[in-house]
């Protein structure tokens, strides 16, 4: 409440200042993370999507494809449970599960701590699977080299228009679950053009972790990042 007249504007101002401080602090820690990654020659990828877009399935398929070529590690973010970490562990890849206790995104501090837990592992490529949410994670830089936003076919091709912030700051747009295209009214061209209107720099790849279609293009992008 405003200290002068008791209106709500003062309260709003305080909220905005607090949010600005949190984001500034996060930005500072993200640049520290980035420095750590660079010093160790690690490429970090931040995966952002709504729950159920197939982030973990994509990771499983990517690991199966690349594990003999590139040493990998994963940081899993979820509100609760170790379920996704267990799926990755079954693939024989080092993984740390961060449970946020209900928070809708990972922040740079959580990634920093998780990265330290991987200290003894040797890897070149680090996947950070963010908490399933298409809004909050886009505000938090984790120090990643590449930000990837995923939308799956059942979610609908209008998602880029509804959640522009997630696309505005991303480098890659993955359209996932393309094996389901025959069963949904998903317009690939519409999804691409809406996303590119927000961010013309985006690299767009349509793929299916299940059928393997488009997966090679994604894996080649990762090889180029690590060895390029
Ligand atoms: Mg997951």
Tab-separated table of C-alpha atoms and ligand atoms in Angstrom:
chain	number	residue	atom	x	y	z
A	1	UNK	CA	0.000	0.000	0.000
A	2	UNK	CA	1.214	3.517	-0.802
A	3	UNK	CA	2.631	5.210	2.334
A	4	UNK	CA	1.311	8.617	1.192
A	5	UNK	CA	-2.314	8.002	0.304
A	6	UNK	CA	-2.930	4.307	1.109
A	7	UNK	CA	-3.641	3.320	-2.514
A	8	UNK	CA	-2.568	-0.005	-4.069
A	9	UNK	CA	-0.012	1.606	-6.422
A	10	UNK	CA	2.753	1.620	-3.787
A	11	UNK	CA	2.300	-2.106	-3.197
A	12	UNK	CA	2.545	-2.754	-6.925
A	13	UNK	CA	5.754	-0.700	-7.098
A	14	UNK	CA	7.294	-2.774	-4.293
A	15	UNK	CA	6.343	-5.996	-6.101
A	16	UNK	CA	7.940	-4.779	-9.327
A	17	UNK	CA	11.146	-3.758	-7.495
A	18	UNK	CA	11.355	-7.161	-5.760
A	19	UNK	CA	10.830	-9.020	-9.070
A	20	UNK	CA	13.500	-6.855	-10.720
A	21	UNK	CA	15.954	-7.673	-7.908
A	22	UNK	CA	15.276	-11.415	-8.160
A	23	UNK	CA	15.816	-11.385	-11.926
A	24	UNK	CA	18.976	-9.254	-11.649
A	25	UNK	CA	20.426	-11.608	-9.048
A	26	UNK	CA	19.522	-14.582	-11.224
A	27	UNK	CA	21.194	-12.956	-14.228
A	28	UNK	CA	24.383	-12.475	-12.210
A	29	UNK	CA	24.434	-16.144	-11.135
A	30	UNK	CA	23.593	-17.285	-14.668
A	31	UNK	CA	26.725	-15.576	-15.970
A	32	UNK	CA	28.722	-17.420	-13.282
A	33	UNK	CA	27.188	-20.718	-14.434
A	34	UNK	CA	28.090	-19.867	-18.018
A	35	UNK	CA	31.693	-19.217	-16.967
A	36	UNK	CA	31.823	-22.606	-15.192
A	37	UNK	CA	30.452	-24.384	-18.261
A	38	UNK	CA	32.916	-22.628	-20.567
A	39	UNK	CA	35.907	-23.357	-18.338
A	40	UNK	CA	35.071	-27.061	-18.467
A	41	UNK	CA	34.287	-27.074	-22.192
A	42	UNK	CA	30.656	-28.012	-21.557
A	43	UNK	CA	27.762	-26.995	-23.788
A	44	UNK	CA	24.546	-26.469	-21.780
A	45	UNK	CA	21.059	-26.770	-23.263
A	46	UNK	CA	17.923	-25.448	-21.530
A	47	UNK	CA	14.757	-27.327	-22.551
A	48	UNK	CA	11.511	-25.415	-22.005
A	49	UNK	CA	7.960	-26.588	-22.665
A	50	UNK	CA	4.526	-27.188	-21.146
A	51	UNK	CA	4.159	-30.430	-19.159
A	52	UNK	CA	3.801	-33.437	-21.433
A	53	UNK	CA	5.462	-32.018	-24.569
A	54	UNK	CA	7.958	-34.866	-24.574
A	55	UNK	CA	11.120	-33.334	-23.096
A	56	UNK	CA	12.153	-36.490	-21.253
A	57	UNK	CA	11.251	-38.731	-24.207
A	58	UNK	CA	13.340	-36.495	-26.461
A	59	UNK	CA	16.243	-36.819	-24.013
A	60	UNK	CA	15.942	-40.617	-23.982
A	61	UNK	CA	15.979	-40.732	-27.796
A	62	UNK	CA	18.861	-38.228	-27.988
A	63	UNK	CA	20.923	-40.164	-25.448
A	64	UNK	CA	20.375	-43.413	-27.358
A	65	UNK	CA	21.623	-41.668	-30.514
A	66	UNK	CA	24.599	-39.727	-29.123
A	67	UNK	CA	25.953	-41.477	-26.046
A	68	UNK	CA	28.749	-43.247	-27.957
A	69	UNK	CA	29.859	-39.949	-29.543
A	70	UNK	CA	29.402	-37.339	-26.796
A	71	UNK	CA	29.620	-37.792	-22.999
A	72	UNK	CA	26.346	-36.420	-21.616
A	73	UNK	CA	24.785	-35.414	-18.298
A	74	UNK	CA	21.301	-34.229	-17.345
A	75	UNK	CA	19.775	-31.925	-14.735
A	76	UNK	CA	16.075	-32.661	-14.282
A	77	UNK	CA	13.675	-30.037	-12.925
A	78	UNK	CA	10.262	-31.033	-11.602
A	79	UNK	CA	7.920	-29.764	-8.881
A	80	UNK	CA	8.026	-33.225	-7.222
A	81	UNK	CA	9.377	-36.793	-7.665
A	82	UNK	CA	12.528	-38.404	-9.094
A	83	UNK	CA	10.604	-40.052	-11.938
A	84	UNK	CA	12.328	-38.295	-14.850
A	85	UNK	CA	15.776	-38.714	-13.272
A	86	UNK	CA	15.083	-42.450	-12.924
A	87	UNK	CA	14.242	-42.652	-16.639
A	88	UNK	CA	17.550	-40.963	-17.516
A	89	UNK	CA	19.493	-43.065	-14.978
A	90	UNK	CA	18.238	-46.215	-16.677
A	91	UNK	CA	20.084	-44.990	-19.793
A	92	UNK	CA	23.344	-44.999	-17.807
A	93	UNK	CA	23.773	-41.215	-17.934
A	94	UNK	CA	24.729	-39.104	-14.875
A	95	UNK	CA	21.680	-37.157	-13.701
A	96	UNK	CA	20.677	-34.858	-10.846
A	97	UNK	CA	17.023	-34.305	-10.006
A	98	UNK	CA	16.077	-30.857	-8.714
A	99	UNK	CA	12.643	-30.806	-7.066
A	100	UNK	CA	11.396	-27.259	-6.787
A	101	UNK	CA	8.661	-27.994	-4.213
A	102	UNK	CA	5.966	-26.522	-6.418
A	103	UNK	CA	7.926	-23.672	-8.036
A	104	UNK	CA	7.208	-23.353	-11.754
A	105	UNK	CA	10.775	-22.909	-13.047
A	106	UNK	CA	14.445	-23.644	-12.396
A	107	UNK	CA	16.709	-20.756	-11.455
A	108	UNK	CA	20.444	-20.219	-11.824
A	109	UNK	CA	21.178	-21.114	-8.148
A	110	UNK	CA	19.498	-24.507	-8.438
A	111	UNK	CA	21.430	-25.246	-11.622
A	112	UNK	CA	24.670	-24.128	-9.960
A	113	UNK	CA	24.118	-26.540	-7.027
A	114	UNK	CA	23.095	-29.397	-9.306
A	115	UNK	CA	26.135	-28.793	-11.513
A	116	UNK	CA	28.387	-29.159	-8.457
A	117	UNK	CA	26.817	-32.544	-7.760
A	118	UNK	CA	28.015	-33.612	-11.212
A	119	UNK	CA	31.555	-32.407	-10.501
A	120	UNK	CA	33.153	-35.855	-10.609
A	121	UNK	CA	31.536	-36.785	-13.919
A	122	UNK	CA	33.198	-36.154	-17.256
A	123	UNK	CA	30.835	-34.813	-19.903
A	124	UNK	CA	30.697	-32.339	-22.789
A	125	UNK	CA	26.960	-31.858	-23.200
A	126	UNK	CA	24.616	-30.894	-20.341
A	127	UNK	CA	20.852	-31.001	-20.784
A	128	UNK	CA	18.792	-29.008	-18.322
A	129	UNK	CA	15.179	-30.145	-18.464
A	130	UNK	CA	13.242	-27.249	-17.012
A	131	UNK	CA	10.004	-27.594	-15.022
A	132	UNK	CA	7.059	-28.186	-17.369
A	133	UNK	CA	5.708	-24.673	-17.876
A	134	UNK	CA	5.655	-22.393	-20.892
A	135	UNK	CA	5.560	-19.107	-18.956
A	136	UNK	CA	7.866	-18.853	-15.910
A	137	UNK	CA	11.057	-20.606	-17.148
A	138	UNK	CA	11.478	-18.106	-19.991
A	139	UNK	CA	12.235	-15.287	-17.503
A	140	UNK	CA	15.139	-17.171	-15.879
A	141	UNK	CA	18.480	-17.398	-17.619
A	142	UNK	CA	20.359	-20.479	-16.392
A	143	UNK	CA	23.630	-19.678	-18.154
A	144	UNK	CA	22.805	-22.021	-21.022
A	145	UNK	CA	24.380	-21.803	-24.482
A	146	UNK	CA	21.229	-22.891	-26.260
A	147	UNK	CA	17.609	-22.409	-25.287
A	148	UNK	CA	15.159	-24.827	-26.824
A	149	UNK	CA	11.380	-24.468	-26.714
A	150	UNK	CA	9.201	-27.494	-27.465
A	151	UNK	CA	5.562	-27.700	-28.530
A	152	UNK	CA	3.987	-31.084	-29.184
A	153	UNK	CA	1.416	-31.768	-31.889
A	154	UNK	CA	-1.513	-32.402	-29.462
A	155	UNK	CA	-0.988	-28.933	-27.912
A	156	UNK	CA	-1.979	-27.052	-31.070
A	157	UNK	CA	-0.155	-24.911	-33.607
A	158	UNK	CA	-1.273	-21.608	-32.050
A	159	UNK	CA	0.989	-21.997	-28.982
A	160	UNK	CA	3.704	-19.568	-30.238
A	161	UNK	CA	1.119	-16.778	-30.510
A	162	UNK	CA	-0.207	-17.500	-26.995
A	163	UNK	CA	3.202	-17.792	-25.285
A	164	UNK	CA	5.454	-15.377	-27.215
A	165	UNK	CA	7.968	-14.864	-24.358
A	166	UNK	CA	9.065	-18.513	-24.543
A	167	UNK	CA	9.864	-18.087	-28.254
A	168	UNK	CA	11.294	-14.608	-28.107
A	169	UNK	CA	14.336	-15.723	-26.097
A	170	UNK	CA	14.760	-19.219	-27.591
A	171	UNK	CA	17.319	-20.364	-30.179
A	172	UNK	CA	15.564	-23.520	-31.359
A	173	UNK	CA	11.892	-24.417	-31.731
A	174	UNK	CA	11.203	-28.147	-31.681
A	175	UNK	CA	7.812	-29.362	-32.841
A	176	UNK	CA	7.546	-32.763	-31.139
A	177	UNK	CA	5.370	-35.886	-31.505
A	178	UNK	CA	5.041	-35.456	-35.290
A	179	UNK	CA	4.009	-39.137	-35.457
A	180	UNK	CA	0.628	-37.847	-34.158
A	181	UNK	CA	0.109	-35.369	-37.039
A	182	UNK	CA	-2.461	-37.608	-38.803
A	183	UNK	CA	-4.689	-37.534	-35.696
A	184	UNK	CA	-4.654	-33.817	-34.808
A	185	UNK	CA	-5.482	-30.548	-36.590
A	186	UNK	CA	-1.953	-29.265	-36.131
A	187	UNK	CA	-0.799	-26.927	-38.900
A	188	UNK	CA	3.016	-27.211	-39.145
A	189	UNK	CA	3.330	-24.136	-41.360
A	190	UNK	CA	1.176	-22.056	-39.022
A	191	UNK	CA	3.272	-23.047	-35.978
A	192	UNK	CA	6.501	-22.229	-37.837
A	193	UNK	CA	5.353	-18.872	-39.195
A	194	UNK	CA	3.864	-17.740	-35.851
A	195	UNK	CA	7.139	-18.603	-34.090
A	196	UNK	CA	9.312	-16.957	-36.743
A	197	UNK	CA	7.202	-13.812	-36.597
A	198	UNK	CA	8.132	-13.543	-32.897
A	199	UNK	CA	11.759	-14.512	-33.427
A	200	UNK	CA	13.173	-14.779	-36.970
A	201	UNK	CA	16.454	-16.220	-35.586
A	202	UNK	CA	14.738	-19.459	-34.498
A	203	UNK	CA	15.886	-22.732	-35.972
A	204	UNK	CA	12.757	-24.866	-36.379
A	205	UNK	CA	12.914	-28.670	-36.361
A	206	UNK	CA	9.897	-30.977	-36.469
A	207	UNK	CA	10.582	-34.401	-34.987
A	208	UNK	CA	9.264	-37.511	-33.333
A	209	UNK	CA	11.222	-39.198	-30.551
A	210	UNK	CA	9.021	-42.248	-31.148
A	211	UNK	CA	9.427	-42.758	-34.907
A	212	UNK	CA	12.852	-41.092	-35.102
A	213	UNK	CA	11.714	-38.722	-37.860
A	214	UNK	CA	13.684	-35.439	-37.718
A	215	UNK	CA	15.856	-36.710	-34.877
A	216	UNK	CA	19.040	-36.768	-36.950
A	217	UNK	CA	18.755	-33.032	-37.728
A	218	UNK	CA	18.478	-32.319	-33.984
A	219	UNK	CA	21.426	-34.600	-33.156
A	220	UNK	CA	23.552	-32.969	-35.859
A	221	UNK	CA	22.819	-29.545	-34.384
A	222	UNK	CA	24.115	-30.859	-31.027
A	223	UNK	CA	27.243	-32.375	-32.605
A	224	UNK	CA	27.962	-29.038	-34.344
A	225	UNK	CA	27.624	-27.214	-31.028
A	226	UNK	CA	29.994	-29.524	-29.194
A	227	UNK	CA	32.594	-30.128	-31.915
A	228	UNK	CA	31.991	-27.105	-34.181
B	1	LIG	MG1	9.914	-34.581	-18.082
